[in-house]
PDB file of C-alpha atoms in Angstrom:
ATOM      1  CA  UNK A 234      20.335 -25.049 -31.646  1.00  0.00           C
ATOM      2  CA  UNK A 235      20.615 -22.302 -29.000  1.00  0.00           C
ATOM      3  CA  UNK A 236      23.529 -20.011 -28.552  1.00  0.00           C
ATOM      4  CA  UNK A 237      24.382 -19.667 -24.782  1.00  0.00           C
ATOM      5  CA  UNK A 238      26.927 -18.065 -22.405  1.00  0.00           C
ATOM      6  CA  UNK A 239      28.969 -20.101 -20.145  1.00  0.00           C
ATOM      7  CA  UNK A 240      30.313 -18.903 -16.715  1.00  0.00           C
ATOM      8  CA  UNK A 241      32.941 -21.025 -14.981  1.00  0.00           C
ATOM      9  CA  UNK A 242      35.584 -20.927 -12.156  1.00  0.00           C
ATOM     10  CA  UNK A 243      39.135 -20.346 -13.358  1.00  0.00           C
ATOM     11  CA  UNK A 244      40.645 -23.606 -12.354  1.00  0.00           C
ATOM     12  CA  UNK A 245      39.584 -26.352 -10.049  1.00  0.00           C
ATOM     13  CA  UNK A 246      36.561 -25.423  -7.973  1.00  0.00           C
ATOM     14  CA  UNK A 247      37.340 -25.244  -4.195  1.00  0.00           C
ATOM     15  CA  UNK A 248      36.973 -23.326  -0.939  1.00  0.00           C
ATOM     16  CA  UNK A 249      35.114 -19.874  -0.809  1.00  0.00           C
ATOM     17  CA  UNK A 250      35.125 -19.537  -4.745  1.00  0.00           C
ATOM     18  CA  UNK A 251      33.347 -22.775  -4.973  1.00  0.00           C
ATOM     19  CA  UNK A 252      30.665 -21.678  -2.106  1.00  0.00           C
ATOM     20  CA  UNK A 253      30.077 -18.334  -3.988  1.00  0.00           C
ATOM     21  CA  UNK A 254      29.644 -20.045  -7.341  1.00  0.00           C
ATOM     22  CA  UNK A 255      27.194 -22.725  -5.945  1.00  0.00           C
ATOM     23  CA  UNK A 256      25.262 -19.797  -4.207  1.00  0.00           C
ATOM     24  CA  UNK A 257      24.893 -18.137  -7.631  1.00  0.00           C
ATOM     25  CA  UNK A 258      23.647 -21.143  -9.217  1.00  0.00           C
ATOM     26  CA  UNK A 259      21.240 -21.690  -6.371  1.00  0.00           C
ATOM     27  CA  UNK A 260      19.895 -18.051  -6.599  1.00  0.00           C
ATOM     28  CA  UNK A 261      19.547 -18.351 -10.416  1.00  0.00           C
ATOM     29  CA  UNK A 262      17.700 -21.690 -10.298  1.00  0.00           C
ATOM     30  CA  UNK A 263      15.234 -20.140  -7.904  1.00  0.00           C
ATOM     31  CA  UNK A 264      14.455 -17.125 -10.140  1.00  0.00           C
ATOM     32  CA  UNK A 265      11.712 -17.825 -12.794  1.00  0.00           C
ATOM     33  CA  UNK A 266      12.567 -16.442 -16.278  1.00  0.00           C
ATOM     34  CA  UNK A 267      11.961 -12.633 -16.540  1.00  0.00           C
ATOM     35  CA  UNK A 268      12.192 -10.435 -19.528  1.00  0.00           C
ATOM     36  CA  UNK A 269      14.601  -8.164 -17.751  1.00  0.00           C
ATOM     37  CA  UNK A 270      16.810 -10.723 -16.059  1.00  0.00           C
ATOM     38  CA  UNK A 271      19.484 -12.861 -17.509  1.00  0.00           C
ATOM     39  CA  UNK A 272      18.038 -16.363 -17.094  1.00  0.00           C
ATOM     40  CA  UNK A 273      19.892 -19.580 -16.117  1.00  0.00           C
ATOM     41  CA  UNK A 274      19.613 -22.406 -18.690  1.00  0.00           C
ATOM     42  CA  UNK A 275      21.385 -25.074 -16.676  1.00  0.00           C
ATOM     43  CA  UNK A 276      24.552 -26.001 -14.710  1.00  0.00           C
ATOM     44  CA  UNK A 277      26.998 -28.932 -14.795  1.00  0.00           C
ATOM     45  CA  UNK A 278      30.296 -30.127 -13.493  1.00  0.00           C
ATOM     46  CA  UNK A 279      32.969 -32.625 -14.505  1.00  0.00           C
ATOM     47  CA  UNK A 280      33.259 -35.868 -12.598  1.00  0.00           C
ATOM     48  CA  UNK A 281      36.847 -35.825 -11.500  1.00  0.00           C
ATOM     49  CA  UNK A 282      36.590 -35.918  -7.748  1.00  0.00           C
ATOM     50  CA  UNK A 283      38.508 -33.035  -5.935  1.00  0.00           C
ATOM     51  CA  UNK A 284      39.597 -31.414  -9.182  1.00  0.00           C
ATOM     52  CA  UNK A 285      36.044 -31.077 -10.621  1.00  0.00           C
ATOM     53  CA  UNK A 286      35.345 -28.098 -12.751  1.00  0.00           C
ATOM     54  CA  UNK A 287      31.834 -26.432 -12.918  1.00  0.00           C
ATOM     55  CA  UNK A 288      29.766 -24.578 -15.442  1.00  0.00           C
ATOM     56  CA  UNK A 289      26.986 -22.173 -15.210  1.00  0.00           C
ATOM     57  CA  UNK A 290      24.976 -22.006 -18.564  1.00  0.00           C
ATOM     58  CA  UNK A 291      23.020 -18.810 -19.155  1.00  0.00           C
ATOM     59  CA  UNK A 292      21.186 -16.767 -21.796  1.00  0.00           C
ATOM     60  CA  UNK A 293      23.708 -15.265 -24.423  1.00  0.00           C
ATOM     61  CA  UNK A 294      23.239 -11.454 -24.847  1.00  0.00           C
ATOM     62  CA  UNK A 295      25.003 -10.463 -28.094  1.00  0.00           C
ATOM     63  CA  UNK A 296      25.570  -6.884 -27.301  1.00  0.00           C
ATOM     64  CA  UNK A 297      27.560  -7.198 -24.183  1.00  0.00           C
ATOM     65  CA  UNK A 298      27.386  -5.310 -21.023  1.00  0.00           C
ATOM     66  CA  UNK A 299      25.748  -1.968 -20.797  1.00  0.00           C
ATOM     67  CA  UNK A 300      28.812  -0.065 -19.484  1.00  0.00           C
ATOM     68  CA  UNK A 301      31.002  -0.915 -22.508  1.00  0.00           C
ATOM     69  CA  UNK A 302      28.143  -0.263 -24.936  1.00  0.00           C
ATOM     70  CA  UNK A 303      27.572   3.170 -23.604  1.00  0.00           C
ATOM     71  CA  UNK A 304      31.189   3.944 -23.914  1.00  0.00           C
ATOM     72  CA  UNK A 305      31.551   2.466 -27.302  1.00  0.00           C
ATOM     73  CA  UNK A 306      28.213   3.892 -28.709  1.00  0.00           C
ATOM     74  CA  UNK A 307      28.014   7.220 -26.960  1.00  0.00           C
ATOM     75  CA  UNK A 308      28.027   9.185 -30.210  1.00  0.00           C
ATOM     76  CA  UNK A 309      25.281   7.078 -31.788  1.00  0.00           C
ATOM     77  CA  UNK A 310      23.153   7.246 -28.586  1.00  0.00           C
ATOM     78  CA  UNK A 311      23.446  11.081 -28.244  1.00  0.00           C
ATOM     79  CA  UNK A 312      23.063  11.931 -32.044  1.00  0.00           C
ATOM     80  CA  UNK A 313      20.465   9.502 -32.909  1.00  0.00           C
ATOM     81  CA  UNK A 314      16.979  10.982 -34.045  1.00  0.00           C
ATOM     82  CA  UNK A 315      13.596   9.980 -33.021  1.00  0.00           C
ATOM     83  CA  UNK A 316      13.376   7.477 -35.933  1.00  0.00           C
ATOM     84  CA  UNK A 317      16.501   5.691 -35.122  1.00  0.00           C
ATOM     85  CA  UNK A 318      16.343   2.504 -32.901  1.00  0.00           C
ATOM     86  CA  UNK A 319      19.376   3.766 -30.866  1.00  0.00           C
ATOM     87  CA  UNK A 320      19.006   7.221 -29.597  1.00  0.00           C
ATOM     88  CA  UNK A 321      19.011   8.916 -26.184  1.00  0.00           C
ATOM     89  CA  UNK A 322      15.530   7.684 -25.500  1.00  0.00           C
ATOM     90  CA  UNK A 323      17.072   4.296 -24.992  1.00  0.00           C
ATOM     91  CA  UNK A 324      18.769   5.416 -21.853  1.00  0.00           C
ATOM     92  CA  UNK A 325      15.308   5.988 -20.282  1.00  0.00           C
ATOM     93  CA  UNK A 326      14.229   2.472 -21.570  1.00  0.00           C
ATOM     94  CA  UNK A 327      17.188   0.895 -20.117  1.00  0.00           C
ATOM     95  CA  UNK A 328      16.842   2.540 -16.722  1.00  0.00           C
ATOM     96  CA  UNK A 329      13.219   1.365 -16.677  1.00  0.00           C
ATOM     97  CA  UNK A 330      13.891  -2.258 -17.638  1.00  0.00           C
ATOM     98  CA  UNK A 331      16.557  -2.449 -14.966  1.00  0.00           C
ATOM     99  CA  UNK A 332      14.382  -1.303 -12.432  1.00  0.00           C
ATOM    100  CA  UNK A 333      11.583  -3.723 -13.365  1.00  0.00           C
ATOM    101  CA  UNK A 334      14.075  -6.543 -13.181  1.00  0.00           C
ATOM    102  CA  UNK A 335      15.194  -5.232  -9.675  1.00  0.00           C
ATOM    103  CA  UNK A 336      11.554  -4.943  -8.713  1.00  0.00           C
ATOM    104  CA  UNK A 337      10.994  -8.695  -9.574  1.00  0.00           C
ATOM    105  CA  UNK A 338      14.154  -9.781  -7.485  1.00  0.00           C
ATOM    106  CA  UNK A 339      12.895  -7.696  -4.477  1.00  0.00           C
ATOM    107  CA  UNK A 340       9.513  -9.264  -4.811  1.00  0.00           C
ATOM    108  CA  UNK A 341      11.183 -12.769  -4.466  1.00  0.00           C
ATOM    109  CA  UNK A 342      13.204 -11.393  -1.527  1.00  0.00           C
ATOM    110  CA  UNK A 343      16.416 -11.593  -3.314  1.00  0.00           C
ATOM    111  CA  UNK A 344      19.106  -8.831  -2.790  1.00  0.00           C
ATOM    112  CA  UNK A 345      21.318  -8.571  -5.861  1.00  0.00           C
ATOM    113  CA  UNK A 346      24.273  -6.981  -4.035  1.00  0.00           C
ATOM    114  CA  UNK A 347      26.356  -6.176  -7.087  1.00  0.00           C
ATOM    115  CA  UNK A 348      24.140  -3.856  -9.367  1.00  0.00           C
ATOM    116  CA  UNK A 349      26.310  -1.944 -11.732  1.00  0.00           C
ATOM    117  CA  UNK A 350      26.284  -1.103 -15.466  1.00  0.00           C
ATOM    118  CA  UNK A 351      28.957  -3.740 -16.054  1.00  0.00           C
ATOM    119  CA  UNK A 352      26.535  -6.340 -14.665  1.00  0.00           C
ATOM    120  CA  UNK A 353      23.672  -5.371 -17.014  1.00  0.00           C
ATOM    121  CA  UNK A 354      23.555  -7.196 -20.326  1.00  0.00           C
ATOM    122  CA  UNK A 355      22.094  -5.912 -23.681  1.00  0.00           C
ATOM    123  CA  UNK A 356      19.945  -8.427 -25.573  1.00  0.00           C
ATOM    124  CA  UNK A 357      17.858  -7.927 -28.857  1.00  0.00           C
ATOM    125  CA  UNK A 358      14.262  -7.153 -28.274  1.00  0.00           C
ATOM    126  CA  UNK A 359      11.935 -10.058 -29.060  1.00  0.00           C
ATOM    127  CA  UNK A 360       9.167  -7.762 -30.354  1.00  0.00           C
ATOM    128  CA  UNK A 361      10.979  -4.614 -31.822  1.00  0.00           C
ATOM    129  CA  UNK A 362      13.765  -5.593 -34.212  1.00  0.00           C
ATOM    130  CA  UNK A 363      16.723  -3.276 -33.850  1.00  0.00           C
ATOM    131  CA  UNK A 364      15.879  -2.259 -30.304  1.00  0.00           C
ATOM    132  CA  UNK A 365      18.021  -3.421 -27.519  1.00  0.00           C
ATOM    133  CA  UNK A 366      16.697  -4.625 -23.983  1.00  0.00           C
ATOM    134  CA  UNK A 367      18.604  -4.366 -20.681  1.00  0.00           C
ATOM    135  CA  UNK A 368      18.843  -7.444 -18.511  1.00  0.00           C
ATOM    136  CA  UNK A 369      20.173  -7.525 -14.948  1.00  0.00           C
ATOM    137  CA  UNK A 370      23.028 -10.197 -14.645  1.00  0.00           C
ATOM    138  CA  UNK A 371      25.751 -11.654 -12.368  1.00  0.00           C
ATOM    139  CA  UNK A 372      24.342 -12.938  -9.179  1.00  0.00           C
ATOM    140  CA  UNK A 373      27.509 -13.767  -7.577  1.00  0.00           C
ATOM    141  CA  UNK A 374      27.021 -11.466  -4.557  1.00  0.00           C
ATOM    142  CA  UNK A 375      23.295 -12.076  -4.322  1.00  0.00           C
ATOM    143  CA  UNK A 376      21.514 -13.295  -1.167  1.00  0.00           C
ATOM    144  CA  UNK A 377      17.967 -14.506  -0.452  1.00  0.00           C
ATOM    145  CA  UNK A 378      16.748 -12.737   2.544  1.00  0.00           C
ATOM    146  CA  UNK A 379      13.828 -14.646   3.762  1.00  0.00           C
ATOM    147  CA  UNK A 380      14.200 -13.906   7.527  1.00  0.00           C
ATOM    148  CA  UNK A 381      15.037 -10.570   8.942  1.00  0.00           C
ATOM    149  CA  UNK A 382      15.854  -8.792   5.652  1.00  0.00           C
ATOM    150  CA  UNK A 383      19.385  -8.120   6.754  1.00  0.00           C
ATOM    151  CA  UNK A 384      22.725  -9.668   5.681  1.00  0.00           C
ATOM    152  CA  UNK A 385      25.809  -8.946   7.511  1.00  0.00           C
ATOM    153  CA  UNK A 386      29.102  -9.196   5.891  1.00  0.00           C
ATOM    154  CA  UNK A 387      31.081 -12.173   6.903  1.00  0.00           C
ATOM    155  CA  UNK A 388      34.538 -12.741   5.171  1.00  0.00           C
ATOM    156  CA  UNK A 389      34.332 -11.052   1.785  1.00  0.00           C
ATOM    157  CA  UNK A 390      37.250  -8.353   1.494  1.00  0.00           C
ATOM    158  CA  UNK A 391      37.103  -7.269  -2.223  1.00  0.00           C
ATOM    159  CA  UNK A 392      33.783  -5.637  -2.927  1.00  0.00           C
ATOM    160  CA  UNK A 393      32.844  -3.017  -5.594  1.00  0.00           C
ATOM    161  CA  UNK A 394      32.432  -0.271  -2.909  1.00  0.00           C
ATOM    162  CA  UNK A 395      31.692   2.508  -5.229  1.00  0.00           C
ATOM    163  CA  UNK A 396      28.246   0.975  -5.897  1.00  0.00           C
ATOM    164  CA  UNK A 397      27.579  -0.181  -2.363  1.00  0.00           C
ATOM    165  CA  UNK A 398      25.118   1.317  -0.083  1.00  0.00           C
ATOM    166  CA  UNK A 399      26.138   3.675   2.769  1.00  0.00           C
ATOM    167  CA  UNK A 400      25.106   1.273   5.507  1.00  0.00           C
ATOM    168  CA  UNK A 401      27.385  -1.442   3.958  1.00  0.00           C
ATOM    169  CA  UNK A 402      30.478   0.928   3.878  1.00  0.00           C
ATOM    170  CA  UNK A 403      29.908   2.027   7.460  1.00  0.00           C
ATOM    171  CA  UNK A 404      28.450  -0.879   9.256  1.00  0.00           C
ATOM    172  CA  UNK A 405      29.074  -3.983   7.094  1.00  0.00           C
ATOM    173  CA  UNK A 406      25.360  -5.050   6.545  1.00  0.00           C
ATOM    174  CA  UNK A 407      22.892  -5.070   3.626  1.00  0.00           C
ATOM    175  CA  UNK A 408      18.999  -4.903   3.833  1.00  0.00           C
ATOM    176  CA  UNK A 409      16.482  -5.479   1.028  1.00  0.00           C
ATOM    177  CA  UNK A 410      16.644  -1.737   0.100  1.00  0.00           C
ATOM    178  CA  UNK A 411      20.405  -1.622  -0.207  1.00  0.00           C
ATOM    179  CA  UNK A 412      20.089  -2.310  -4.051  1.00  0.00           C
ATOM    180  CA  UNK A 413      18.258   1.063  -4.402  1.00  0.00           C
ATOM    181  CA  UNK A 414      21.384   2.872  -3.555  1.00  0.00           C
ATOM    182  CA  UNK A 415      23.271   0.926  -6.395  1.00  0.00           C
ATOM    183  CA  UNK A 416      20.546   1.541  -8.865  1.00  0.00           C
ATOM    184  CA  UNK A 417      21.014   5.352  -8.200  1.00  0.00           C
ATOM    185  CA  UNK A 418      24.693   4.902  -9.058  1.00  0.00           C
ATOM    186  CA  UNK A 419      23.666   2.827 -12.189  1.00  0.00           C
ATOM    187  CA  UNK A 420      21.421   5.755 -13.200  1.00  0.00           C
ATOM    188  CA  UNK A 421      24.473   7.988 -13.110  1.00  0.00           C
ATOM    189  CA  UNK A 422      26.420   5.707 -15.074  1.00  0.00           C
ATOM    190  CA  UNK A 423      23.659   5.505 -17.779  1.00  0.00           C
ATOM    191  CA  UNK A 424      23.210   9.224 -18.067  1.00  0.00           C
ATOM    192  CA  UNK A 425      27.011   9.843 -17.966  1.00  0.00           C
ATOM    193  CA  UNK A 426      27.284   7.365 -20.825  1.00  0.00           C
ATOM    194  CA  UNK A 427      29.575   4.951 -18.885  1.00  0.00           C
ATOM    195  CA  UNK A 428      31.625   6.998 -16.746  1.00  0.00           C
ATOM    196  CA  UNK A 429      33.180   5.716 -13.528  1.00  0.00           C
ATOM    197  CA  UNK A 430      31.462   6.980 -10.349  1.00  0.00           C
ATOM    198  CA  UNK A 431      33.666   9.112  -8.192  1.00  0.00           C
ATOM    199  CA  UNK A 432      36.589   8.883 -10.698  1.00  0.00           C
ATOM    200  CA  UNK A 433      39.807   7.865  -9.186  1.00  0.00           C
ATOM    201  CA  UNK A 434      39.106   9.011  -5.535  1.00  0.00           C
ATOM    202  CA  UNK A 435      39.990   6.471  -2.873  1.00  0.00           C
ATOM    203  CA  UNK A 436      37.692   4.774  -0.343  1.00  0.00           C
ATOM    204  CA  UNK A 437      38.372   7.089   2.588  1.00  0.00           C
ATOM    205  CA  UNK A 438      37.795  10.225   0.477  1.00  0.00           C
ATOM    206  CA  UNK A 439      34.470   8.977  -0.917  1.00  0.00           C
ATOM    207  CA  UNK A 440      33.229   7.924   2.577  1.00  0.00           C
ATOM    208  CA  UNK A 441      33.951  11.255   4.051  1.00  0.00           C
ATOM    209  CA  UNK A 442      31.935  12.896   1.126  1.00  0.00           C
ATOM    210  CA  UNK A 443      29.049  10.542   1.564  1.00  0.00           C
ATOM    211  CA  UNK A 444      28.851  11.231   5.414  1.00  0.00           C
ATOM    212  CA  UNK A 445      27.665  14.733   4.128  1.00  0.00           C
ATOM    213  CA  UNK A 446      23.880  14.419   3.426  1.00  0.00           C
ATOM    214  CA  UNK A 447      24.012  17.059   0.864  1.00  0.00           C
ATOM    215  CA  UNK A 448      26.688  15.539  -1.177  1.00  0.00           C
ATOM    216  CA  UNK A 449      25.670  14.171  -4.723  1.00  0.00           C
ATOM    217  CA  UNK A 450      27.516  12.756  -7.558  1.00  0.00           C
ATOM    218  CA  UNK A 451      28.391  15.612  -9.888  1.00  0.00           C
ATOM    219  CA  UNK A 452      26.400  15.780 -13.279  1.00  0.00           C
ATOM    220  CA  UNK A 453      28.512  15.496 -16.533  1.00  0.00           C
TER     221      UNK A 453
END
């Protein structure tokens, strides 16, 4: 018996939502299992014609997503001593594990497109009881860039712009290195213990700041 997580579309699958969901299944079925990526176990759909439902079956990570874990366990993380399995050293471990997962995606010419602490899951370590392992998840915006290494935005309106690379915000395109920008924002999230980047500032204010090459997210 294996405990799994199930991702599905809310209601009947159709239109752009169905296309994106199928794209996610396609990307995940292409990726071979990796210790720092949430793996796909399978997918299926109901046989009901136009109103069919679809499900993506993936690894279950019992400790939830990294962002909420950082917020809820900040005190334990920062006060843990060297002998504790959860301490501030874990921040370095999780950053490293995310980077290795992303490195594997890049080696397979896959751009994640939505890297953020909320899309990193925490699982139990298979070799160190009590330690948690970070696994990159949620491939809903991922693209396989086999030719040209550039993806231009087409019709997606709502995007997590606080994590998006500068070239996307200004010119509506991704490259294979765009995820590096997002990884930098994730590092800020990790070492701020789950704070939201840029706070409550709006898109135009942030874009103005980012146009200044000396601007950096403030430390907390």
